[in-house]
Coordinates of C-alpha atoms in Angstrom, one line a residue:
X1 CA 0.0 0.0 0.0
X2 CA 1.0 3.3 -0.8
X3 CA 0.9 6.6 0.9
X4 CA -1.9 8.8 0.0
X5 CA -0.9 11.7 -2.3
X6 CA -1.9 15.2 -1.2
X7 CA -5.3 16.2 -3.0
X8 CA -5.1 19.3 -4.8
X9 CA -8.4 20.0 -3.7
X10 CA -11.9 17.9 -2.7
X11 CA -13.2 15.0 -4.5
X12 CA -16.0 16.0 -7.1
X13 CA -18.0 12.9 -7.4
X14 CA -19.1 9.7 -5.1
X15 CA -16.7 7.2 -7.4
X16 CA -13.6 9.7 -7.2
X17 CA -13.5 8.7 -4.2
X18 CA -14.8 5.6 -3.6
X19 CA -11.3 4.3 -2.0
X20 CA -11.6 6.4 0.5
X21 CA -15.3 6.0 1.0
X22 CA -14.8 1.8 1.0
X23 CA -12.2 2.0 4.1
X24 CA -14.9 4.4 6.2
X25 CA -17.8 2.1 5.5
X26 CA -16.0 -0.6 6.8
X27 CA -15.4 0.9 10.0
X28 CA -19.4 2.0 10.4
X29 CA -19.9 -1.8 9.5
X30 CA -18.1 -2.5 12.2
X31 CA -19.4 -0.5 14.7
X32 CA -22.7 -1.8 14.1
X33 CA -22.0 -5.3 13.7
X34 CA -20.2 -5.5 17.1
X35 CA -22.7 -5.9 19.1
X36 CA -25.6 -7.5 17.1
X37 CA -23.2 -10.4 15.9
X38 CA -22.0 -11.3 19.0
X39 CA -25.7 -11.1 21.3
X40 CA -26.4 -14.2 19.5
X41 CA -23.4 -16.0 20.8
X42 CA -23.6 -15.1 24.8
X43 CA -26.0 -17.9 25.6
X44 CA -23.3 -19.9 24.0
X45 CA -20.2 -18.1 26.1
X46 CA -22.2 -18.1 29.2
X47 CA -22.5 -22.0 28.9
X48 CA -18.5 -22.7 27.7
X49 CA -16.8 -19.8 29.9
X50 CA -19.4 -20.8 33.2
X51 CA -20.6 -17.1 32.9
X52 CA -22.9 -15.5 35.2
X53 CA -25.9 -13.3 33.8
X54 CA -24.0 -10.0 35.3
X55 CA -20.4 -10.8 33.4
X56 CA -22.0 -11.8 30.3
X57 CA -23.8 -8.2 30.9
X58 CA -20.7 -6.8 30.9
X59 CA -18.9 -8.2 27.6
X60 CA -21.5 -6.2 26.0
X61 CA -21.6 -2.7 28.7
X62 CA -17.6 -2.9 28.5
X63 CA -17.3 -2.8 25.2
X64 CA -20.6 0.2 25.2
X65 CA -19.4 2.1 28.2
X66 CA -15.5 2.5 26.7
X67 CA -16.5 3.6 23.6
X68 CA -19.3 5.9 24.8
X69 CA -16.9 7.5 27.6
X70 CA -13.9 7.9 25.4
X71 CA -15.3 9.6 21.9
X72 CA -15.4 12.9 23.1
X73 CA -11.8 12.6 24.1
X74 CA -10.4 10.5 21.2
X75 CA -12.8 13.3 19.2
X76 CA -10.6 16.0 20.5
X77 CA -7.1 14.4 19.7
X78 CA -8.2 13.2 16.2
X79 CA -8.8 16.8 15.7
X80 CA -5.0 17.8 17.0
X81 CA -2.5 15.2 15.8
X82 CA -4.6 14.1 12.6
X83 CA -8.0 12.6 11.9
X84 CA -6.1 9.9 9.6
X85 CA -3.5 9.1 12.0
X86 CA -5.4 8.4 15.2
X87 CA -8.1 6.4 12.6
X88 CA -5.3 4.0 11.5
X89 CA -4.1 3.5 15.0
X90 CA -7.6 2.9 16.3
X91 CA -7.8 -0.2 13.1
X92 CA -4.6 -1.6 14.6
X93 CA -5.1 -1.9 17.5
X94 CA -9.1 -3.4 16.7
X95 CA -7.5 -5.7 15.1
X96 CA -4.9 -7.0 17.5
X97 CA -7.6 -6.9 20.1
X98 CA -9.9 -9.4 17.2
X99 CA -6.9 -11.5 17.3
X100 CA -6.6 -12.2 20.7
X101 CA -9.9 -13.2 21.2
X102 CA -8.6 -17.1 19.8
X103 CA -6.5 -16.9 22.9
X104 CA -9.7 -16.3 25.3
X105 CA -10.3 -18.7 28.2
X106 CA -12.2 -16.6 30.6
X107 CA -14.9 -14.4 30.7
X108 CA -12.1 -12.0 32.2
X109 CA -9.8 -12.1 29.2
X110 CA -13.4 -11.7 27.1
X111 CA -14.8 -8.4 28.9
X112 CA -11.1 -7.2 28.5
X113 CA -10.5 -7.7 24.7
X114 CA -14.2 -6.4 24.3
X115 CA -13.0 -3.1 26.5
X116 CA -10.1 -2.8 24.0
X117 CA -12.9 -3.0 20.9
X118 CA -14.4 -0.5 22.7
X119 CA -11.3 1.9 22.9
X120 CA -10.4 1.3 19.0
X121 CA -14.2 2.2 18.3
X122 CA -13.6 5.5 20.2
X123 CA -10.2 6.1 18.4
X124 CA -12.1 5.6 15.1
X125 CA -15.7 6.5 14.7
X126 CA -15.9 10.1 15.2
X127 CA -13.3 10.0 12.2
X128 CA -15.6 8.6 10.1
X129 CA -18.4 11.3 9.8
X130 CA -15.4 13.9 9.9
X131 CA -13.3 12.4 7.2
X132 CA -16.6 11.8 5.0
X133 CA -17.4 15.4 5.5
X134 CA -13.7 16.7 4.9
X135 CA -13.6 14.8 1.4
X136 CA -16.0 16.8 -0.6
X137 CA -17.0 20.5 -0.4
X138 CA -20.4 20.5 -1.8
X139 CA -23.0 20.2 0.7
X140 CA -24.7 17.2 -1.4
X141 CA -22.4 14.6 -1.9
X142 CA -21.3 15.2 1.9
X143 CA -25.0 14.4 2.4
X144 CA -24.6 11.5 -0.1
X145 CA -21.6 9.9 1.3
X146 CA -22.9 10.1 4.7
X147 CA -26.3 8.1 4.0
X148 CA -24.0 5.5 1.3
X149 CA -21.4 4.8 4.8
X150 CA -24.5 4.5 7.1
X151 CA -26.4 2.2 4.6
X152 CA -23.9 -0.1 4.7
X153 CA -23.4 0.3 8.8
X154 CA -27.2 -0.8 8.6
X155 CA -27.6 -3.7 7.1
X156 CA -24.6 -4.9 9.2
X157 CA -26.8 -4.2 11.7
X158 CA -29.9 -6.2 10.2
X159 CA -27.8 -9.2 8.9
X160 CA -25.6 -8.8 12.3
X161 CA -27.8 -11.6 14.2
X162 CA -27.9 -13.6 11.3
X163 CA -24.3 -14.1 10.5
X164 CA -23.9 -15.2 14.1
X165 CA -26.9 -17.3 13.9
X166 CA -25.2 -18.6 10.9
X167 CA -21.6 -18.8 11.8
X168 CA -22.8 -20.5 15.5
X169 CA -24.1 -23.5 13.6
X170 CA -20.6 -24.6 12.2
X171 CA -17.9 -22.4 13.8
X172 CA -16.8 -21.6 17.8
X173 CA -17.7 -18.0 19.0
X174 CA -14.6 -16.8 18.8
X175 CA -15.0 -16.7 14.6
X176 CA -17.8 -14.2 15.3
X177 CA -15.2 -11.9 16.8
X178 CA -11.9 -12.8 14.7
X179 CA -14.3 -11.7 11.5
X180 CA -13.4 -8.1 12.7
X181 CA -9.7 -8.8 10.8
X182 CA -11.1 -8.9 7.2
X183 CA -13.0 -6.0 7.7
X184 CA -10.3 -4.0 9.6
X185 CA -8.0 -5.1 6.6
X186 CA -10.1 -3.5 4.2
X187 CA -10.6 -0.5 6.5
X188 CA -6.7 0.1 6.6
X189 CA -6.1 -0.3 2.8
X190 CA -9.3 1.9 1.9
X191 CA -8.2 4.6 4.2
X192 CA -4.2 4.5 3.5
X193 CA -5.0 4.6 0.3
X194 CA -7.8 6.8 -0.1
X195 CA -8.0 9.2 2.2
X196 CA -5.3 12.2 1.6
X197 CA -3.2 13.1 4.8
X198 CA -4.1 15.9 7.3
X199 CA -3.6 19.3 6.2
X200 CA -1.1 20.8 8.7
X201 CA -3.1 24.3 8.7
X202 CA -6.2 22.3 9.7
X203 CA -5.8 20.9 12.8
X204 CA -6.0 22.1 15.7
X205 CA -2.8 23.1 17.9
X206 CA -4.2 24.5 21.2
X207 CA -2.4 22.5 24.5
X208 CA -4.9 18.8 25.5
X209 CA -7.3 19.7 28.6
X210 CA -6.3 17.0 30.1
X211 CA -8.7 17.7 33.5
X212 CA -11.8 18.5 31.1
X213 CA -11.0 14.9 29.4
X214 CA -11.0 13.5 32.9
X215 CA -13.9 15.1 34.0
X216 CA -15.9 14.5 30.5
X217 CA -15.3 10.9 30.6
X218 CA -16.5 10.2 34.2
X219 CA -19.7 12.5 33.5
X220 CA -20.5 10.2 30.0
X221 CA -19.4 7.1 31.6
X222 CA -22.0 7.8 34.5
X223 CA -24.4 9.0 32.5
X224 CA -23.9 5.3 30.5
X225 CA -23.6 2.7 34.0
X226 CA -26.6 4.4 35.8
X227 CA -29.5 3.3 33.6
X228 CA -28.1 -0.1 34.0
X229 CA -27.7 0.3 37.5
X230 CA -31.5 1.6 38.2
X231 CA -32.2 -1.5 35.8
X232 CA -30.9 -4.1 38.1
X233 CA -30.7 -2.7 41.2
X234 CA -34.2 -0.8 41.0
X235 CA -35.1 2.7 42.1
X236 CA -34.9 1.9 45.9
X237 CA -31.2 0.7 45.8
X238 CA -28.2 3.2 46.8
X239 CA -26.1 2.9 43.4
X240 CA -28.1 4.2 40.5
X241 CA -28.7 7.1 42.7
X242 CA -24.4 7.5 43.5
X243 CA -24.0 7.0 39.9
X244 CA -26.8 9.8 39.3
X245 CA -25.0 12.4 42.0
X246 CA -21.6 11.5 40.6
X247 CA -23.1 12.8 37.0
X248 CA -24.0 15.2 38.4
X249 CA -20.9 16.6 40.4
X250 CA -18.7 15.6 37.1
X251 CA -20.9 17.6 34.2
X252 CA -20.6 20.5 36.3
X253 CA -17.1 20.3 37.0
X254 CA -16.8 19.8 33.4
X255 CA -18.9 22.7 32.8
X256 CA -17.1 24.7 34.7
X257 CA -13.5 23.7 33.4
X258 CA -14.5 24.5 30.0
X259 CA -16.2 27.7 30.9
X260 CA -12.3 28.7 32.4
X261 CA -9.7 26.8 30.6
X262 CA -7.3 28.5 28.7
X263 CA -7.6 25.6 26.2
X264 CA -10.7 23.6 26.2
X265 CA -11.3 20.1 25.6
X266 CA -14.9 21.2 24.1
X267 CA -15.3 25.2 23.6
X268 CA -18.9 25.4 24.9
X269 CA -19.4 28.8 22.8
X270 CA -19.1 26.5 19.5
X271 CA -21.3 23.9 21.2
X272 CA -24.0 26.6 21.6
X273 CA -23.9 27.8 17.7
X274 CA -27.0 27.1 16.9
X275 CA -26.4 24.4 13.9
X276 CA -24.4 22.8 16.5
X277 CA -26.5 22.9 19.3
X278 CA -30.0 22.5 17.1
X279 CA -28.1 19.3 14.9
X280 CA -27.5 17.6 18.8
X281 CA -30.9 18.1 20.0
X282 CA -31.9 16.4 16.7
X283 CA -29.9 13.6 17.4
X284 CA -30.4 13.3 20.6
X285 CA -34.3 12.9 20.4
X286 CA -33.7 9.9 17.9
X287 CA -31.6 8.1 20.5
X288 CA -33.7 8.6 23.2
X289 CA -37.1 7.6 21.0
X290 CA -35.7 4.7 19.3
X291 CA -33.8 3.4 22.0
X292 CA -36.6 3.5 24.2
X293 CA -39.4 2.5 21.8
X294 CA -37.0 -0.8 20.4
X295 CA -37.0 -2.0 24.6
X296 CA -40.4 -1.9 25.0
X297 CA -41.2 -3.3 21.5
X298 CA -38.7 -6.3 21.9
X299 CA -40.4 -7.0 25.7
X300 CA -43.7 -6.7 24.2
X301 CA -43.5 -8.7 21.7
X302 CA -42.6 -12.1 23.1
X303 CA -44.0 -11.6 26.8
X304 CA -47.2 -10.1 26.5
X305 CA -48.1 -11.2 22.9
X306 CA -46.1 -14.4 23.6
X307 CA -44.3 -14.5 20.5
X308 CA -41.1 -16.7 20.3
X309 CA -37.7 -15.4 19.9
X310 CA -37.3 -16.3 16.2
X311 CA -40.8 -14.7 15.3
X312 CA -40.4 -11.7 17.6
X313 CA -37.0 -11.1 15.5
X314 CA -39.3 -10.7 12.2
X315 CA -41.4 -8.5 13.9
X316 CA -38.7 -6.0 14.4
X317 CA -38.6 -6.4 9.9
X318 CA -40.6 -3.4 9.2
X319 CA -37.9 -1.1 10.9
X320 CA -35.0 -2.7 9.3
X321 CA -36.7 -2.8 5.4
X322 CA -37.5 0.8 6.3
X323 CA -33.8 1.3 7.2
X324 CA -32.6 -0.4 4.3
X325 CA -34.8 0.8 1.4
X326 CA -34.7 4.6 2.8
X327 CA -30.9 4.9 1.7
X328 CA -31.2 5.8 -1.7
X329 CA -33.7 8.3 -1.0
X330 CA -32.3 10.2 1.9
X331 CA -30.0 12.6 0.1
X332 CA -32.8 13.2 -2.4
X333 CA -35.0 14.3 -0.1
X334 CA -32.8 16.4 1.6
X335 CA -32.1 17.9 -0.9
X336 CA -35.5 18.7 -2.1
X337 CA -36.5 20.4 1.0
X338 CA -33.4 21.6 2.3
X339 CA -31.1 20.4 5.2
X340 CA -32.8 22.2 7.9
X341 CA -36.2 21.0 6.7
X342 CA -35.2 17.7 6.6
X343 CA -33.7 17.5 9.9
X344 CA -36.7 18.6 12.2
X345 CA -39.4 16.3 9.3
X346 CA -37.1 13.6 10.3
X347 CA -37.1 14.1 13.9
X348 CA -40.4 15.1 13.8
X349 CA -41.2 11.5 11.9
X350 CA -39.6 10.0 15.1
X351 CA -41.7 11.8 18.0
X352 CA -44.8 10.7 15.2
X353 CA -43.9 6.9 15.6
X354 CA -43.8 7.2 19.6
X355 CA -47.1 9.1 19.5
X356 CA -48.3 5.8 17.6
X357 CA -47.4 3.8 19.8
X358 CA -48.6 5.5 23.0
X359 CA -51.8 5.7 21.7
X360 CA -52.3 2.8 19.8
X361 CA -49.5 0.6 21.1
X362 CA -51.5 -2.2 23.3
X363 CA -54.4 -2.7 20.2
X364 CA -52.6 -5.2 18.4
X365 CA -48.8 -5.5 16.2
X366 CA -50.4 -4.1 13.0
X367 CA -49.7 -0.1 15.3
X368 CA -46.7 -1.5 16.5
X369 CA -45.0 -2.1 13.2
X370 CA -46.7 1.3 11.7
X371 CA -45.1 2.5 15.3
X372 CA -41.6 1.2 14.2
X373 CA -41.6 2.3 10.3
X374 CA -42.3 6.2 11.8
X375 CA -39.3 5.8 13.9
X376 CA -36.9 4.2 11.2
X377 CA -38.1 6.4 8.6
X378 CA -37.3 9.3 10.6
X379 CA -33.8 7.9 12.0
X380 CA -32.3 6.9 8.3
X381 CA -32.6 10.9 7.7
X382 CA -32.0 12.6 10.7
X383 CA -28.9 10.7 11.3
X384 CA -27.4 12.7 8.1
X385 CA -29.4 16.0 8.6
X386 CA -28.1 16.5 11.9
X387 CA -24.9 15.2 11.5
X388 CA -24.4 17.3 8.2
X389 CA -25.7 20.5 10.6
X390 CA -23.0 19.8 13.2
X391 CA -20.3 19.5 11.4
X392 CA -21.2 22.8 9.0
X393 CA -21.5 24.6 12.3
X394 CA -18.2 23.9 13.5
X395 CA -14.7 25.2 12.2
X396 CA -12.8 22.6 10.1
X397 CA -10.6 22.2 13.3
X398 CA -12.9 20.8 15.1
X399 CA -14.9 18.4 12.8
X400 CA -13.7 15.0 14.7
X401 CA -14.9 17.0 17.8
X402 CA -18.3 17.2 16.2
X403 CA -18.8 13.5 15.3
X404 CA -17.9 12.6 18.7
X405 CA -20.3 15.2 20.0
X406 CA -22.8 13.9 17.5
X407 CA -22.6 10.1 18.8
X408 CA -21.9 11.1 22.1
X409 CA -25.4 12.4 22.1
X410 CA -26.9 9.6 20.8
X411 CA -25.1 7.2 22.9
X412 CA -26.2 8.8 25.8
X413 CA -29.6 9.8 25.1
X414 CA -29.9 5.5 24.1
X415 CA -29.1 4.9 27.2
X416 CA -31.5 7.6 29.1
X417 CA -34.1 5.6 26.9
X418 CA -33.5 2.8 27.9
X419 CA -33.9 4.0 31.6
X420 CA -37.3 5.3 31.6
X421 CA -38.5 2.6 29.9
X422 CA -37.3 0.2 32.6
X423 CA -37.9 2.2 35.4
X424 CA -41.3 2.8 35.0
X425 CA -42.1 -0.9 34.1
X426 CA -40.1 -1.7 37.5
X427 CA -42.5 0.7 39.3
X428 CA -45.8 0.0 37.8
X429 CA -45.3 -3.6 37.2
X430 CA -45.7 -6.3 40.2
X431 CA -43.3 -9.2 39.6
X432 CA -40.9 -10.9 37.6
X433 CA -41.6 -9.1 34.1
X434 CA -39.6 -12.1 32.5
X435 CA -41.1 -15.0 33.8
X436 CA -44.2 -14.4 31.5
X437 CA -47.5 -16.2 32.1
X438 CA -48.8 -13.0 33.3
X439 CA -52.0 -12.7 35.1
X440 CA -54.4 -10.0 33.9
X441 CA -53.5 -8.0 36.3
X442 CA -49.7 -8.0 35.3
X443 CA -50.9 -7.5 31.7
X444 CA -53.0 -4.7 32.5
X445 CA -49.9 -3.0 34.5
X446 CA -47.5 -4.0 31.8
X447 CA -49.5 -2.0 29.4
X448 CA -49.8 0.8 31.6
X449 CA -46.1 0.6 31.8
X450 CA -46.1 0.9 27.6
X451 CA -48.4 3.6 28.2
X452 CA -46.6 6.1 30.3
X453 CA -43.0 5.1 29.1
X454 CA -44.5 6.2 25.8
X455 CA -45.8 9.5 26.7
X456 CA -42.5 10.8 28.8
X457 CA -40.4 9.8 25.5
X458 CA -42.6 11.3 23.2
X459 CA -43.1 14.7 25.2
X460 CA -39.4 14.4 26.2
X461 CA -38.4 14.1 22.6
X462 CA -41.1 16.2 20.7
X463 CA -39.6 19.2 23.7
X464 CA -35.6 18.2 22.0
X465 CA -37.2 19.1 18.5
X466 CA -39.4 22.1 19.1
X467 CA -36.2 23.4 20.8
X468 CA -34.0 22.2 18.2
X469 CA -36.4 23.9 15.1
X470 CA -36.6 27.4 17.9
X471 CA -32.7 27.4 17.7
X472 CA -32.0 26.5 13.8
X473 CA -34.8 28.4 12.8
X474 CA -33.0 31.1 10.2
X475 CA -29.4 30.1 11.3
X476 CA -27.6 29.8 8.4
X477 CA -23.5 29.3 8.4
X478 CA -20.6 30.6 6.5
X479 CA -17.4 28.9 5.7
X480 CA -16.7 26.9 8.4
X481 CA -19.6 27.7 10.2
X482 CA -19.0 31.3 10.4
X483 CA -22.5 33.1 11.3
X484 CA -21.6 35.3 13.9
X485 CA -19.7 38.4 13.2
X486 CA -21.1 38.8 9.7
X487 CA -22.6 41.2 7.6
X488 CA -26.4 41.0 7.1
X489 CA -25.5 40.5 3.1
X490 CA -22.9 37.7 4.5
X491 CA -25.7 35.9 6.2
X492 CA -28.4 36.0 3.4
X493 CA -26.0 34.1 1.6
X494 CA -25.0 31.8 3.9
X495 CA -21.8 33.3 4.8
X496 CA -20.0 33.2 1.3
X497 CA -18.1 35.9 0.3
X498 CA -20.6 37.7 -1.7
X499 CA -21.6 40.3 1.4
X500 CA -18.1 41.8 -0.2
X501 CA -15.4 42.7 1.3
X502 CA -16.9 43.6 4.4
X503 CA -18.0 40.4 5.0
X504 CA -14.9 38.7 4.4
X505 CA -13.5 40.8 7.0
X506 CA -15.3 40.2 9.4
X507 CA -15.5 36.2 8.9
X508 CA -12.0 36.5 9.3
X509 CA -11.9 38.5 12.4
X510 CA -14.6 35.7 13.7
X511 CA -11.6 33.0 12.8
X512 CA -9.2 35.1 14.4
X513 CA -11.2 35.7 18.0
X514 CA -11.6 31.6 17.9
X515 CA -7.9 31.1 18.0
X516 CA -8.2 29.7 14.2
X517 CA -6.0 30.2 11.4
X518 CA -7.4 33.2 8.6
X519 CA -8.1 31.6 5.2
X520 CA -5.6 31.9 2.6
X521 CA -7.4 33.0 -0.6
X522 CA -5.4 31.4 -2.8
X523 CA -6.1 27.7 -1.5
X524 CA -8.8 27.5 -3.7
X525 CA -11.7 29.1 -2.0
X526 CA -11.1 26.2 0.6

């Protein structure tokens, strides 16, 4: 493999740069094959590796928690030592850790090389938004090449249970876990290959926070163990509330480090631009709805409508043929109706599907599958809207940043989801939920339960879009985000240079007050 050449400018077209664009899918494929392939397999590893329920809980919550708590960090030093660089480093060392799962014995050594995963995932998925962006400068094929990478991260995810179902019948479970080598091998060559190196001029040089890292990865990892916590401990036990105060005590610590640091691991004036603020909320109401909505669906259907595993699995179908069949159409109709449209239709499509199934939820599948289609509808185009938003609203220093922020949100929302969801079931419903055979009564709760879990994520999510559409509403950004600080012309143009000279001025005294580089004119118009 060669080095990459330095482009003399962006790619033009979808097949320029389909080198680079086959190394990035492969490392959304496996993001969103890790977990689904390898669920399949823990009744399997429980039985070989004499696991107990709560460490075969944790091969999957190491490998979440890890990558959740480290993005934002690993999102920060992409953006100063080089999105490429820390990307390839992150593939090695996924790879090694694939590898050593044939030496496994224990469910130790397992929940360790799945914590390893998890770190390589940190190291390399907010690169893959970033480095899609970076490769094009028109607005549509970023669009397009964001909804071709997650197409193919999705039906890794619908085939993910599958394969292992598949690869269980003839194969040890460690195969389901050493089939991360191919795909890291392609990654590597795709994005060697493909992908030209960091431009010097665009990276960001300011000194690591190293305190705000510390205290932004204890407030994300909290925010990720409490929901399990409150699921298995319950309400009335001491830990998910510690985990809650420790949240608590770290996000304003973080808060306030940011607020004073010289050099900020996350500059919370960027974070409140309001493309950048307004694309999170957007993003951040799909996780919470979907997340949500997909525990109560999978509960629902195989313990009150008593639906075996293997049929309960096709009931989940309409959401993933929605998934699947939606990517050719996403970046046309975003770009019929415009980025900002899109995004708050999409999310709007989302709160829609929970509003289904609040009201209609308990009547019988044929709401719950129309329930489901709203939802995946809405999350094949928000996920580009609002991650296309984010990173516009952002300087190009900061664009790895912005993916982490972006799945940051969605991680962490997920997981807030999740935790209503269970929490009010655990209140409202008497008994074992999994032992089925329910009596009326129990039935009668549990759809209560489906009830109220429904409305607080619907309201809870309709409030994230209202505010979102409030705080995007006529925000429009220049190059590299650039709204504040320019001319009225500047802004009815989005920022580009045609507010004159005036405008260009004062863009580039914005750059200048942000501690970023002014834009040399001759690097064409980049």
């Amino acid at each position: 493999m060669t080095s990459p050449r330095r482009s003399p400018g962006p790619f033009r077209s979808l097949r320029q740069a389909w080198v680079a664009l086959t190394g990035l899918a492969a490392v959304f494929l496996f993001e969103m094959m890790s977990n689904t392939v390898l669920n399949v397999a823990l009744p399997t590893v429980g039985r070989e590796l004499s696991a107990p329920t709560v460490a075969l809980q944790w091969v999957t919550n190491g490998y979440a928690v890890v990558f959740g708590g480290l993005m934002l960090v690993f999102g920060a030093v992409a953006d100063r030592f080089g999105r490429r660089r820390v990307m390839l480093a992150g593939l090695a060392l996924l790879g090694a850790a694939s590898l050593a799962t044939a030496g496994v014995t224990g469910m130790g050594g397992l929940i360790a090389v799945r914590a390893v995963m998890g770190l390589a995932a940190a190291m390399t998925t907010p690169g893959t938004m970033a480095m899609a962006f970076r490769l094009f400068e028109e607005e549509g094929l970023r669009v397009r090449a964001i909804t071709l990478i997650s197409t193919v991260g999705m039906v890794g995810l619908a085939i993910g249970p599958t394969v292992g179902g598949f690869v269980l019948s003839f194969a040890p479970w460690q195969v389901l876990l050493l089939m991360n080598v191919p795909i890291v091998v392609l990654a590597l060559a795709g994005i060697r290959s493909g992908v030209p190196a960091d431009d010097p001029a665009e990276l960001h040089r300011a000194p690591a926070d190293v305190t705000g890292g510390v205290l932004g990865t204890a407030a994300i990892v909290l925010a990720l163990v409490a929901p399990t916590l409150f699921a298995h401990a319950g309400a009335g036990a001491w830990a998910p509330w510690a985990a809650v105060a420790g949240l608590a005590v770290a996000a304003l610590l973080f808060v306030l480090r940011e607020r004073t640091a010289r050099h900020p691991l996350l500059d919370l004036a960027l974070v409140a631009r309001p493309q950048v603020s307004g694309g999170l909320a957007y993003k951040a109401a799909a996780g919470l709805g979907n997340a949500g909505l997909a525990y109560l669906v999978t509960l629902q259907l195989q313990l009150d409508l008593g639906w075996p595993p293997a049929l309960a699995s096709l009931g989940m179908l309409p959401q993933i043929a929605v998934l699947l069949a939606g990517g050719p159409f996403v970046h046309r109709f975003i770009e019929r109706v415009g980025i900002d449209r899109a995004a708050w239709m999409s999310a709007g499509s989302i709160v829609a599907g929970l509003a289904v199934y609040t009201v209609c939820g308990t009547l019988g599948y044929p709401w719950v599958a129309a329930a489901l289609m709203l939802v995946a509808a809405g999350m094949r185009v928000v996920g580009a809207a609002a991650g296309v938003n984010v990173m516009n609203g952002l300087p190009r220093d900061r664009t790895s940043t912005g993916a982490a922020l972006t799945d940051t949100a969605a991680e962490v929302t997920a997981a807030a989801g999740v935790a209503v969801a269970g929490t009010v079931l655990a209140a409202l419903f008497a008994g074992n939920v999994a032992e089925g055979h329910w009596s009326p009564r129990q039935t009668g709760q549990f759809h209560a339960a489906v009830t109220l879990s429904g409305l607080i994520l619907t309201l809870a999510s309709g409030a994230l879009v209202a505010w979102a559409m409030r705080r995007t509403r006529g925000a429009s950004p220049g190059p590299d985000g650039l709204t504040e600080g320019l001319s009225r012309p500047a802004r009815r143009y989005g920022g580009r240079s045609r507010g004159g000279p005036g405008a260009r001025r004062a863009g580039l005294r914005a750059r200048s007050a942000e501690g970023a580089p002014p834009r040399d004119p001759a690097r064409n118009g980049r």
